[in-house]
Tab-separated table of C-alpha atoms and ligand atoms in Angstrom:
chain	number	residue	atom	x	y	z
D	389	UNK	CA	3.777	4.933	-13.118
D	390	UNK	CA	2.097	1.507	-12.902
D	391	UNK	CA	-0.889	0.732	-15.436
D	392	UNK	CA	-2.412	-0.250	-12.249
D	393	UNK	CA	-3.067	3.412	-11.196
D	394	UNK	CA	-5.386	4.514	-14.064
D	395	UNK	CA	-7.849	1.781	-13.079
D	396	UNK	CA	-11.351	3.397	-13.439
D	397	UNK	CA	-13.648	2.149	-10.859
D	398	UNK	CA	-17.546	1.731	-11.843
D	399	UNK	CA	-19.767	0.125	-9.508
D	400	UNK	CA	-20.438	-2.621	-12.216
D	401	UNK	CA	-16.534	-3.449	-12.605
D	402	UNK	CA	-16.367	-3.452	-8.397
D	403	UNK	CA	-19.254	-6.244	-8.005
D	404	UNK	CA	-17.642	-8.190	-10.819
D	405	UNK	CA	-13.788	-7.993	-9.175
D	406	UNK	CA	-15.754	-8.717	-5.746
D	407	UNK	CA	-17.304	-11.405	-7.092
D	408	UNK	CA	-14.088	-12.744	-8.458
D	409	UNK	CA	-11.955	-12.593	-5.555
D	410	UNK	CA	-15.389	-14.442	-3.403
D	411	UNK	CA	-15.207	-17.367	-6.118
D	412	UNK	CA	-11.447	-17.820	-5.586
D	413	UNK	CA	-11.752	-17.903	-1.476
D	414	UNK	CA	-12.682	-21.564	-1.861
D	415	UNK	CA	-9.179	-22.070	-2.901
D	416	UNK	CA	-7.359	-20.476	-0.706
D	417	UNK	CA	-6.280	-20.895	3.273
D	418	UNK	CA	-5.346	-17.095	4.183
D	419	UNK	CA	-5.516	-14.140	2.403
D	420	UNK	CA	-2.602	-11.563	2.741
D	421	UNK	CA	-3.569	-7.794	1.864
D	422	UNK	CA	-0.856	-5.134	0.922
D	423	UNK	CA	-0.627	-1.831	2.289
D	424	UNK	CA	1.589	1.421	1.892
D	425	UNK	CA	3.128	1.954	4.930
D	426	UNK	CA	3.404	5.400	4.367
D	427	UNK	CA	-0.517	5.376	4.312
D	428	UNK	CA	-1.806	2.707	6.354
D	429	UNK	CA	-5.302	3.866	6.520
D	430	UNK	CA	-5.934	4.919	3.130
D	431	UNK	CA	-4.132	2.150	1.270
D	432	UNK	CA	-6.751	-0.223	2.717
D	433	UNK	CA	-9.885	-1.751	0.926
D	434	UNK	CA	-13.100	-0.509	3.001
D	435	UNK	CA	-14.735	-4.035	2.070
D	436	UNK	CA	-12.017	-6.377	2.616
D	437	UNK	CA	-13.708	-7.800	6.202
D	438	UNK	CA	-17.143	-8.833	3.666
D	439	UNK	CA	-14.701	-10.108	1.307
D	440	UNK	CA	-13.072	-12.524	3.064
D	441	UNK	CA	-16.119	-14.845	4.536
D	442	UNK	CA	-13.815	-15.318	7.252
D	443	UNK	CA	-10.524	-16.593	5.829
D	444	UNK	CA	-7.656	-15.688	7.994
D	445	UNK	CA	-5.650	-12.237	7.336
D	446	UNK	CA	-2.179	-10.933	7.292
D	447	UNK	CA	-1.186	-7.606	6.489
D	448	UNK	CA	1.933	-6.373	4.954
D	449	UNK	CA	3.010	-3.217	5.422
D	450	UNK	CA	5.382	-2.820	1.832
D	451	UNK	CA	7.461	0.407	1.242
D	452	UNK	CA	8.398	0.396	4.536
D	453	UNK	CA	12.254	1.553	3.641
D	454	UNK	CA	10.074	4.939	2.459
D	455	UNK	CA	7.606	4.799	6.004
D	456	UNK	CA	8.570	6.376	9.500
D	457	UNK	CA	9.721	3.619	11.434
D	458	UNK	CA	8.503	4.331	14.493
D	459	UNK	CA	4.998	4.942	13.358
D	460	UNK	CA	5.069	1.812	11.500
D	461	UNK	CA	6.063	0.100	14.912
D	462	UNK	CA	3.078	1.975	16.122
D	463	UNK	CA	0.588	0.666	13.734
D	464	UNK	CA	2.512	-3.093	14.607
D	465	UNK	CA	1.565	-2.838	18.202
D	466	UNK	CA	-2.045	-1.368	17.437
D	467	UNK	CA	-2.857	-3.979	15.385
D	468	UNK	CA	-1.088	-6.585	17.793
D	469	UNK	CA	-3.533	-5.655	20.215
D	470	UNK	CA	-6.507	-6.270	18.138
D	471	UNK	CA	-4.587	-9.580	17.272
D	472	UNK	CA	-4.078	-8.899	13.837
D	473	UNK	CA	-0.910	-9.753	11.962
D	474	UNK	CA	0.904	-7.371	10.206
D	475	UNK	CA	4.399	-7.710	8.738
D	476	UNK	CA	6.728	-4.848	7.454
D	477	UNK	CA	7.866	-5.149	3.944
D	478	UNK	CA	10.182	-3.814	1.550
D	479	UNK	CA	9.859	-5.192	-1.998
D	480	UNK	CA	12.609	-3.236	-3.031
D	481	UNK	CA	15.455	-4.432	-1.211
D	482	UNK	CA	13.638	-7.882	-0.286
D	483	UNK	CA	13.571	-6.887	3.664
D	484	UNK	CA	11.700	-8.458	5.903
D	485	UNK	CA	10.252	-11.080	3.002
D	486	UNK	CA	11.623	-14.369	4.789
D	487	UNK	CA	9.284	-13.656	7.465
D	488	UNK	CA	6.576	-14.452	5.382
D	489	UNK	CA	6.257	-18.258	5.423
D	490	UNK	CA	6.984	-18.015	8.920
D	491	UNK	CA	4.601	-15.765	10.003
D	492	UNK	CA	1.685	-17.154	7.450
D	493	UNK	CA	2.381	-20.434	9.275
D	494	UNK	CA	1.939	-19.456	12.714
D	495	UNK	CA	-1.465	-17.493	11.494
D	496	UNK	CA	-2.483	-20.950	10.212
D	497	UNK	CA	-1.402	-22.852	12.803
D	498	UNK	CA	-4.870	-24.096	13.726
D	499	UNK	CA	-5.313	-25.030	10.291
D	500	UNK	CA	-1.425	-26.758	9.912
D	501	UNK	CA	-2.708	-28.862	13.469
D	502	UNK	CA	-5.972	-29.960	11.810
D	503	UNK	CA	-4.535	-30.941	8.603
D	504	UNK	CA	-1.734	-32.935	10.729
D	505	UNK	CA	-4.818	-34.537	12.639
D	506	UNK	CA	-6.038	-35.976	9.174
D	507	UNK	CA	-2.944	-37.130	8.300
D	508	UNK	CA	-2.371	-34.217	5.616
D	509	UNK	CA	1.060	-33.130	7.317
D	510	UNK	CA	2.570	-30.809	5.369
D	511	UNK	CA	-0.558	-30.181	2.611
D	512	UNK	CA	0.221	-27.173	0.685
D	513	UNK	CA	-0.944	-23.622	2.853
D	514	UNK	CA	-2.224	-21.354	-0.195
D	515	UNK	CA	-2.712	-17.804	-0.175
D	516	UNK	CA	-3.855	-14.617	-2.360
D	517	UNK	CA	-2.650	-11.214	-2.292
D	518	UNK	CA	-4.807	-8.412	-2.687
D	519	UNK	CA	-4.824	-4.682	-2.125
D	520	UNK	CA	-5.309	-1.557	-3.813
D	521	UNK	CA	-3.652	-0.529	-7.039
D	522	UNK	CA	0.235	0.608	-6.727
D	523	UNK	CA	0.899	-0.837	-3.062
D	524	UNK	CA	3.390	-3.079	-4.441
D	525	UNK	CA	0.696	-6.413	-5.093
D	526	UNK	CA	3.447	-7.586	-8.424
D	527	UNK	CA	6.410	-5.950	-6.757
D	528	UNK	CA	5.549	-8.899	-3.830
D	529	UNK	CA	4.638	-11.417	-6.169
D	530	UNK	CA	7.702	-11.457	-8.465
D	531	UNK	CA	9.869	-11.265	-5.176
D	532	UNK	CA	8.570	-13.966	-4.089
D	533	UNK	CA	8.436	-15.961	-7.234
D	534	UNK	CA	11.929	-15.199	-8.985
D	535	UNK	CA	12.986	-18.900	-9.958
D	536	UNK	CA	9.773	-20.488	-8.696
D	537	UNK	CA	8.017	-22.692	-11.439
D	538	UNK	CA	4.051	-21.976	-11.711
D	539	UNK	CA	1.995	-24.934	-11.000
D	540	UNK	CA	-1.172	-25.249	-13.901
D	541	UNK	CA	-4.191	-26.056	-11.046
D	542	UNK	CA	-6.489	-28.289	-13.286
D	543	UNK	CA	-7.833	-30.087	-10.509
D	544	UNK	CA	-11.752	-30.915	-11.954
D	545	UNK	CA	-14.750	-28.365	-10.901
D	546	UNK	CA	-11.461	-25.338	-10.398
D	547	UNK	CA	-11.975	-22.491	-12.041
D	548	UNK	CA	-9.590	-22.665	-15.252
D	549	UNK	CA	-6.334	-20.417	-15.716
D	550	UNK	CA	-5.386	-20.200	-11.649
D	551	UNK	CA	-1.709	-20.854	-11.209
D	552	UNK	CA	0.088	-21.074	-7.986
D	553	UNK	CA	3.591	-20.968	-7.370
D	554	UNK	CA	5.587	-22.308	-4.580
D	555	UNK	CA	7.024	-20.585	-1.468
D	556	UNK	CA	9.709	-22.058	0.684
D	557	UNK	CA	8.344	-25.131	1.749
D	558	UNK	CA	4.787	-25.100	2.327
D	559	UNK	CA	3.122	-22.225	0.839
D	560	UNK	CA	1.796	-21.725	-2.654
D	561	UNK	CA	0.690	-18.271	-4.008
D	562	UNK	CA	-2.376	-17.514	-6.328
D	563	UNK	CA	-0.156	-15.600	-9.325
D	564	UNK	CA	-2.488	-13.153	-10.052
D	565	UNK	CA	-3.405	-10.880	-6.907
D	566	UNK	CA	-7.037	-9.317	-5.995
D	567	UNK	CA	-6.879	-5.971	-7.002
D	568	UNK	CA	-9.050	-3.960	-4.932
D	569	UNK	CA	-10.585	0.036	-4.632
D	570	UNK	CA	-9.808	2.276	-1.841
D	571	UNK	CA	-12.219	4.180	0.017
D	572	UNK	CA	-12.218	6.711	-2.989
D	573	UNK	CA	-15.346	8.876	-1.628
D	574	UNK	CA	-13.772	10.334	1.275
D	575	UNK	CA	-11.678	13.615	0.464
D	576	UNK	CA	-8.693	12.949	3.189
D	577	UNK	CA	-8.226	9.587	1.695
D	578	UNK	CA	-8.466	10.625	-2.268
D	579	UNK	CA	-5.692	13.458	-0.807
D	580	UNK	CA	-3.676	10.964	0.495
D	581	UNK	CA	-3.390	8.298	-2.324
D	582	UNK	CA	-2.869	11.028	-4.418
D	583	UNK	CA	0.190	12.427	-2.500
D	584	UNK	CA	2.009	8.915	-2.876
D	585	UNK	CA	0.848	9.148	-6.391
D	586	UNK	CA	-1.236	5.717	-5.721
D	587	UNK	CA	-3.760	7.980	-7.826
D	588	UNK	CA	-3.075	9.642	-11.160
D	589	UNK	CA	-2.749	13.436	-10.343
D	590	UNK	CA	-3.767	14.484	-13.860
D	591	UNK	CA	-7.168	14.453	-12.234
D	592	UNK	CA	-6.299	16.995	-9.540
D	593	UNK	CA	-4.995	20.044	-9.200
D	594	UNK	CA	-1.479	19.912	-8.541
D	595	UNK	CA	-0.669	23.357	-6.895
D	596	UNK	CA	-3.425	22.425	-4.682
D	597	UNK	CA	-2.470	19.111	-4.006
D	598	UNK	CA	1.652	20.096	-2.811
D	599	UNK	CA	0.137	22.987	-0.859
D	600	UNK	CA	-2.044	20.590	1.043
D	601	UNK	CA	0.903	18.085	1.193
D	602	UNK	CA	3.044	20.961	2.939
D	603	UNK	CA	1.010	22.132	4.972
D	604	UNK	CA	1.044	18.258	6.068
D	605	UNK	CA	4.751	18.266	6.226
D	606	UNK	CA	4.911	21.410	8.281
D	607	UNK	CA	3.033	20.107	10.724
D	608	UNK	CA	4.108	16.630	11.457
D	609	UNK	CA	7.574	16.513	9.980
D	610	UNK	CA	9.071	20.305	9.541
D	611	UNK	CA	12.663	18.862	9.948
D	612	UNK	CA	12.153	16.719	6.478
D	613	UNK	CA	11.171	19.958	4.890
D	614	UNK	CA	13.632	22.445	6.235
D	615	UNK	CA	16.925	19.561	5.653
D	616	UNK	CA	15.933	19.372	2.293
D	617	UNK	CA	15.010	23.315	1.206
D	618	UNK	CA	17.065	25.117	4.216
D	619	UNK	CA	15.201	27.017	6.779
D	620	UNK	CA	11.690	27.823	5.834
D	621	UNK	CA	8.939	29.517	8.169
D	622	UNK	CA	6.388	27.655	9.423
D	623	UNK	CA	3.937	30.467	10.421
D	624	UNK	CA	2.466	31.351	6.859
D	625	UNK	CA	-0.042	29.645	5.179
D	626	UNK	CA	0.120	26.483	2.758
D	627	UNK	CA	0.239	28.822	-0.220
D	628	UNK	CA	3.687	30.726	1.117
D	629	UNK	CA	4.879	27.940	2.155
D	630	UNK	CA	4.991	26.333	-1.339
D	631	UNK	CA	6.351	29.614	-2.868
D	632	UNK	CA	8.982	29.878	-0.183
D	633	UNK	CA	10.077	26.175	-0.930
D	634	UNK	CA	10.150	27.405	-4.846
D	635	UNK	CA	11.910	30.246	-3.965
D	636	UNK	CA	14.453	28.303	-2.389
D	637	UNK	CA	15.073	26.146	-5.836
D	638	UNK	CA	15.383	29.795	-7.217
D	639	UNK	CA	11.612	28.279	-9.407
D	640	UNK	CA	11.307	32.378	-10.175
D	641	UNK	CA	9.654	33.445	-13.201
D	642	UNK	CA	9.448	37.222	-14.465
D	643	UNK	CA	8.721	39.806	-12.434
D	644	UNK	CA	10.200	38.274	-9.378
D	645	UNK	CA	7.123	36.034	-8.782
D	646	UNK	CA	7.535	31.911	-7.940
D	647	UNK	CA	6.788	29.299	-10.345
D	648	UNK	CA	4.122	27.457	-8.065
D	649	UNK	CA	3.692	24.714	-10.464
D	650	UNK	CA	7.137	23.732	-10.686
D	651	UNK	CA	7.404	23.826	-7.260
D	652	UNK	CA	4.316	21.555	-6.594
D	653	UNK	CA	6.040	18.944	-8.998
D	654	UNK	CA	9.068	19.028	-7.466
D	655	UNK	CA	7.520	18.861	-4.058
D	656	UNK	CA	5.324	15.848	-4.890
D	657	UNK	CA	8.317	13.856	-6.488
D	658	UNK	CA	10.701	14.459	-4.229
D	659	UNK	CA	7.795	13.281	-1.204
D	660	UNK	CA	7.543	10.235	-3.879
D	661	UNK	CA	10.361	9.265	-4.274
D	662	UNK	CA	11.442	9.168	-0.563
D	663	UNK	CA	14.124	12.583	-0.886
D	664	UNK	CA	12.417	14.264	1.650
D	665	UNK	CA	13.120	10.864	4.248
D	666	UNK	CA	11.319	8.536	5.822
D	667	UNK	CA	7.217	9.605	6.366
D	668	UNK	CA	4.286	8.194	7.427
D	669	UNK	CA	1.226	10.308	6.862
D	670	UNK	CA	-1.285	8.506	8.853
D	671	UNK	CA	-0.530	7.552	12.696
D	672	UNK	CA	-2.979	5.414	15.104
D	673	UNK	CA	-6.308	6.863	16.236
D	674	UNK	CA	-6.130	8.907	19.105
D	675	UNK	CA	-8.435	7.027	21.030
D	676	UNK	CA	-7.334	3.553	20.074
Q	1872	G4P	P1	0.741	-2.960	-7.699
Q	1872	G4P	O1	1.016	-4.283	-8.343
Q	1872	G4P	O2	0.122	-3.097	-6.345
Q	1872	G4P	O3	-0.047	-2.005	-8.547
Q	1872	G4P	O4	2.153	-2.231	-7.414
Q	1872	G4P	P2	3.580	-2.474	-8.115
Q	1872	G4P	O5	4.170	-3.748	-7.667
Q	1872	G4P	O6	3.456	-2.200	-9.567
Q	1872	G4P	O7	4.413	-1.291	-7.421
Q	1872	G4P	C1	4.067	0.070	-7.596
Q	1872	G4P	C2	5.319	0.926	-7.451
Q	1872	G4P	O8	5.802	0.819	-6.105
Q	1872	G4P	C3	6.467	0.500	-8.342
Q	1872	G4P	O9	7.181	1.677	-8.676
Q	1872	G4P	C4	7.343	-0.336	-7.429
Q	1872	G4P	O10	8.687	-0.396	-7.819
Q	1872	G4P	C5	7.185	0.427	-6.123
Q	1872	G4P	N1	7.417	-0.417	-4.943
Q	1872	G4P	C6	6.852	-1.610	-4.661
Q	1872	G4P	N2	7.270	-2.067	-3.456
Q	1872	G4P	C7	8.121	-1.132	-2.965
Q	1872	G4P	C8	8.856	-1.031	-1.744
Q	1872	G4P	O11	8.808	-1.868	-0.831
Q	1872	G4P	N3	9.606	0.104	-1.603
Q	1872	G4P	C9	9.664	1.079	-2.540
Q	1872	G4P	N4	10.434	2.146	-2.300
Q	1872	G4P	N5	8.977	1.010	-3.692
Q	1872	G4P	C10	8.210	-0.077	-3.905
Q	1872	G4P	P3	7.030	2.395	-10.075
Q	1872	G4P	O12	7.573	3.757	-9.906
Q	1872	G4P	O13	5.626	2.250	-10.568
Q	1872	G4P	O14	7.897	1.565	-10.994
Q	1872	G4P	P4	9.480	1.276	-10.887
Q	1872	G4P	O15	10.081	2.339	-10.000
Q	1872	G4P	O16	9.587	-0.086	-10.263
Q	1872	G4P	O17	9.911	1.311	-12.272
């Protein structure tokens, strides 16, 4: 579990993060924001647009080995359509990461003409990441920094301790990436996060939490559920469901009953950790 996750947000510790990232846009050309692809909606900051004072944005989806991949083609082509950039990612394995510099240069293009026009051809493109704890902000980073030496900015009137660190050709990367709060007040969302473990689910209830995640499962992806327990029946509520899936693992405790809690665990790591196959929990609007 990353240290990331037991962040405590205060409203105090928000303005002073937001007001950390805002001093640091000065620096920077484009800003690229990290989401789980698994959660696309609820893995993004709700402030991000007032955040940005208008710097250009690309979107990574990261985890995308874990995510459906046609829903994350879905969520390419929505946000194509409201001409927003988003690249699929997969830290783990390094796929799909030498798209970046490509892809950050045609977003910049504008920017790479203008700079060409003042006869800065080739000036140095830079970038921060930011996103929401446990999306994968350091899992990026150290991908894309294995080998690379940090450059010590000490240019006069920057702020002090801001290293960047060079990417392919062009790019350089702020070291340290914005780290952001989700839209924590809305119950869906707080579900969500906590279903990819993104939040730490001492706080909630944990039979409660792999009840709600089957009941998920049974409706948008049964097949994950019954090729990983056997054949389970999708008529009876969320409750039954989790017992049947215990039942299955033979989770029994005395007097023939089903240990729910073991179950839930098991449920919410195997989801987790990808055993139960590639799924995305949040698709494209309806009416977009
Ligand atoms: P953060 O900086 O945004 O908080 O996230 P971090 O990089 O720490 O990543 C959070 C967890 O997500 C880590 O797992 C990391 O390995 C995993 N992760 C990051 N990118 C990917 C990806 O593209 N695919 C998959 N499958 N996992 C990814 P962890 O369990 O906290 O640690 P560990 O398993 O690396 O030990």
């Amino acid at each position: 579990m990353s240290e990331a996750q037991n962040i405590q947000w205060f409203p105090g510790h928000m303005t002073k993060t937001r007001r950390k990232i805002e001093a640091q846009m000065g620096l920077i050309d484009a800003v690229a924001e990290i989401v789980d692809a698994r959660i696309p909606v609820s893995s993004r900051n709700p402030d991000l647009a007032g955040i940005l004072s208008g710097k250009p944005l690309i979107i990574l989806f990261n985890k995308c080995d874990m995510a459906d991949p046609v829903v994350t083609a879905d969520w390419i082509r929505y946000y194509e359509s409201k001409n927003i950039k988003v690249l699929p990612v997969d830290c783990k394995s390094g796929k799909g990461l030498q798209q970046f510099e490509p892809s950050v240069k045609e977003l910049l293009k504008d920017k790479i003409a203008r700079n060409a026009e003042k006869g800065m051809a080739g000036k140095p493109l830079r970038l921060m990441i930011v996103g929401i704890p446990n999306v994968g902000k350091s899992s990026f980073i150290n991908r894309l920094t294995k080998g690379a030496k940090a450059k010590v900015e000490n240019r006069p009137g920057v702020t002090r301790g801001n290293q960047w660190f060079s990417i392919g050709k062009q790019l350089e990367l702020l070291d340290t990436p914005g780290i952001l709060w989700p839209k924590f007040d809305d119950k869906t969302i707080g579900e969500h996060l906590a279903f990819t473990g993104a939040v730490n689910d001492r706080v909630v209830d944990v039979e409660w939490l792999a009840m709600r995640l089957a009941e998920l499962l049974a409706a948008e992806y049964p097949e994950a559920l019954s090729n990983r327990y056997g054949a389970l029946d999708f008529s009876v509520d969320s409750y039954e469901l989790l017992c049947e899936i215990g039942k299955k693992r033979g989770m029994m405790i005395r007097g023939g009953e089903v240990n729910t809690e073991r179950a839930a665990n098991m449920l919410l790591e195997e989801f987790r950790s990808g055993k139960l196959g590639r799924i995305t929990l949040e698709r494209i609007p309806d009416h977009a």
